[in-house]
Amino acid sequence: MKQLKTMTLALAGMLALGMVACKKEDKKNGENPGNDVKITITSPSEGQQFEYNQLIELKGHIESENELHGYELIVRQISDNDTVYHVNEHEHAHDFTFSYLWTNNVEGMQDMELILNVYIDHEGNVVTKKVNFHCHGEEDTEHGGHE
């Protein structure tokens, strides 16, 4: 009798665990992670142009009803994917305000991209926002500016 009771409890426990696991999986599959993440990039603005050696503010705000797990900010040259600036912040919060300064030190005229990756969990789910801008490089200033 004691053995039957133990087996019954064990079976009930496994069934309950299975139901919870299924519910968690169903909930995760039914959600679209990151739907509530609001990203605002205030600087640079889309299409903005910067002169060589100009200080560029990389500024914005991220917010979510759910706890976020940090962000990564990348400035790269579109022509060769060369990363010229990179920040990775791993903090847990519902909102982040960021402000960084980067000096335009590229060579030649470069189309640039600011990429902001927001980590919404530790399972690899990311929300991304991009802004394209343009930098005049050192080579441009030596030849009198624009080509």
Short mmCIF file of C-alpha atoms in Angstrom, two decimals:
data_model
loop_
_atom_site.label_atom_id
_atom_site.label_comp_id
_atom_site.label_asym_id
_atom_site.label_seq_id
_atom_site.Cartn_x
_atom_site.Cartn_y
_atom_site.Cartn_z
CA MET A 1 0.00 0.00 0.00
CA LYS A 2 2.83 2.37 0.91
CA GLN A 3 4.51 1.60 -2.42
CA LEU A 4 1.29 2.38 -4.35
CA LYS A 5 0.91 5.70 -2.51
CA THR A 6 4.54 6.66 -3.29
CA MET A 7 4.11 5.77 -6.97
CA THR A 8 0.85 7.71 -7.16
CA LEU A 9 2.49 10.82 -5.64
CA ALA A 10 5.47 10.52 -7.96
CA LEU A 11 3.20 10.17 -11.00
CA ALA A 12 1.08 13.16 -9.91
CA GLY A 13 4.24 15.21 -9.43
CA MET A 14 5.53 14.35 -12.91
CA LEU A 15 2.17 15.21 -14.47
CA ALA A 16 2.06 18.56 -12.68
CA LEU A 17 5.63 19.35 -13.75
CA GLY A 18 4.80 18.39 -17.34
CA MET A 19 1.75 20.65 -17.36
CA VAL A 20 3.77 23.61 -16.03
CA ALA A 21 6.53 23.02 -18.58
CA CYS A 22 3.97 22.82 -21.40
CA LYS A 23 2.27 26.00 -20.23
CA LYS A 24 5.60 27.83 -20.08
CA GLU A 25 6.53 26.59 -23.56
CA ASP A 26 3.08 27.46 -24.96
CA LYS A 27 3.27 30.93 -23.44
CA LYS A 28 6.73 31.51 -24.88
CA ASN A 29 5.68 30.27 -28.34
CA GLY A 30 2.54 32.40 -28.24
CA GLU A 31 4.39 35.61 -27.39
CA ASN A 32 6.44 37.82 -29.62
CA PRO A 33 9.36 38.79 -27.38
CA GLY A 34 10.21 42.46 -27.54
CA ASN A 35 6.80 43.71 -28.72
CA ASP A 36 6.69 46.20 -25.86
CA VAL A 37 10.25 47.55 -26.32
CA LYS A 38 10.29 51.20 -27.36
CA ILE A 39 13.60 52.48 -28.77
CA THR A 40 14.22 56.16 -29.46
CA ILE A 41 17.50 57.29 -31.02
CA THR A 42 17.71 61.08 -30.79
CA SER A 43 21.23 61.47 -32.17
CA PRO A 44 22.41 61.03 -34.82
CA SER A 45 19.33 61.52 -36.95
CA GLU A 46 18.69 59.61 -40.17
CA GLY A 47 20.82 61.03 -43.02
CA GLN A 48 22.68 63.52 -40.82
CA GLN A 49 26.18 64.50 -42.04
CA PHE A 50 29.29 65.09 -39.95
CA GLU A 51 32.64 66.67 -40.73
CA TYR A 52 36.01 65.08 -40.00
CA ASN A 53 37.01 65.34 -36.30
CA GLN A 54 33.48 66.42 -35.37
CA LEU A 55 32.27 65.12 -32.01
CA ILE A 56 29.14 63.03 -32.54
CA GLU A 57 26.70 62.35 -29.72
CA LEU A 58 25.13 58.88 -29.74
CA LYS A 59 22.03 59.42 -27.68
CA GLY A 60 18.69 57.79 -27.01
CA HIS A 61 16.30 55.98 -24.72
CA ILE A 62 15.07 52.40 -24.39
CA GLU A 63 12.03 51.36 -22.37
CA SER A 64 9.91 48.28 -21.79
CA GLU A 65 7.19 47.00 -19.46
CA ASN A 66 9.35 43.91 -18.98
CA GLU A 67 12.83 43.86 -17.52
CA LEU A 68 15.51 44.23 -20.18
CA HIS A 69 18.97 42.67 -20.02
CA GLY A 70 21.12 45.42 -21.48
CA TYR A 71 22.08 46.75 -24.88
CA GLU A 72 24.86 46.98 -27.42
CA LEU A 73 25.63 50.07 -29.47
CA ILE A 74 27.72 49.76 -32.63
CA VAL A 75 28.88 52.41 -35.12
CA ARG A 76 30.15 50.87 -38.32
CA GLN A 77 31.14 51.82 -41.84
CA ILE A 78 28.65 50.36 -44.29
CA SER A 79 31.23 49.97 -47.09
CA ASP A 80 33.37 47.37 -45.28
CA ASN A 81 31.43 46.62 -42.05
CA ASP A 82 34.37 48.04 -40.07
CA THR A 83 33.26 48.77 -36.48
CA VAL A 84 34.59 52.17 -35.39
CA TYR A 85 32.82 52.39 -32.01
CA HIS A 86 31.31 49.74 -29.73
CA VAL A 87 29.65 49.71 -26.29
CA ASN A 88 28.08 46.73 -24.55
CA GLU A 89 26.08 47.34 -21.36
CA HIS A 90 24.76 44.36 -19.41
CA GLU A 91 22.33 45.75 -16.85
CA HIS A 92 18.86 44.71 -15.79
CA ALA A 93 16.28 47.50 -15.93
CA HIS A 94 12.99 48.55 -17.50
CA ASP A 95 14.53 51.59 -19.15
CA PHE A 96 17.91 52.89 -20.21
CA THR A 97 19.03 56.34 -21.26
CA PHE A 98 22.31 56.33 -23.13
CA SER A 99 24.65 59.10 -24.23
CA TYR A 100 28.12 58.51 -25.65
CA LEU A 101 30.52 60.69 -27.60
CA TRP A 102 32.46 59.51 -30.63
CA THR A 103 34.83 61.60 -32.74
CA ASN A 104 34.50 61.13 -36.49
CA ASN A 105 37.95 59.91 -37.48
CA VAL A 106 37.11 57.91 -40.61
CA GLU A 107 39.06 58.08 -43.85
CA GLY A 108 37.27 59.29 -46.96
CA MET A 109 33.55 59.79 -47.29
CA GLN A 110 31.73 57.01 -45.42
CA ASP A 111 28.12 56.00 -45.14
CA MET A 112 27.74 54.94 -41.52
CA GLU A 113 25.25 52.98 -39.48
CA LEU A 114 24.45 53.16 -35.79
CA ILE A 115 23.06 49.81 -34.65
CA LEU A 116 21.35 49.47 -31.29
CA ASN A 117 20.72 45.89 -30.14
CA VAL A 118 18.50 45.60 -27.05
CA TYR A 119 18.73 42.29 -25.18
CA ILE A 120 15.28 41.36 -23.91
CA ASP A 121 16.36 38.10 -22.22
CA HIS A 122 19.27 35.72 -21.80
CA GLU A 123 17.97 33.37 -24.51
CA GLY A 124 19.24 35.43 -27.43
CA ASN A 125 16.11 37.48 -28.15
CA VAL A 126 17.11 40.93 -29.39
CA VAL A 127 15.29 44.00 -30.70
CA THR A 128 17.35 46.11 -33.12
CA LYS A 129 17.06 49.66 -34.38
CA LYS A 130 19.37 51.27 -36.96
CA VAL A 131 20.10 54.83 -38.05
CA ASN A 132 22.12 55.66 -41.18
CA PHE A 133 24.26 58.79 -41.33
CA HIS A 134 27.24 60.11 -43.31
CA CYS A 135 30.78 61.07 -42.29
CA HIS A 136 33.28 63.15 -44.23
CA GLY A 137 36.70 61.73 -43.51
CA GLU A 138 40.24 63.01 -43.28
CA GLU A 139 40.86 62.52 -47.00
CA ASP A 140 37.92 64.83 -47.81
CA THR A 141 39.30 67.73 -45.74
CA GLU A 142 42.72 67.51 -47.42
CA HIS A 143 41.10 67.96 -50.85
CA GLY A 144 38.87 70.84 -49.93
CA GLY A 145 35.84 68.95 -48.71
CA HIS A 146 33.23 67.30 -50.93
CA GLU A 147 34.08 65.46 -54.14
#
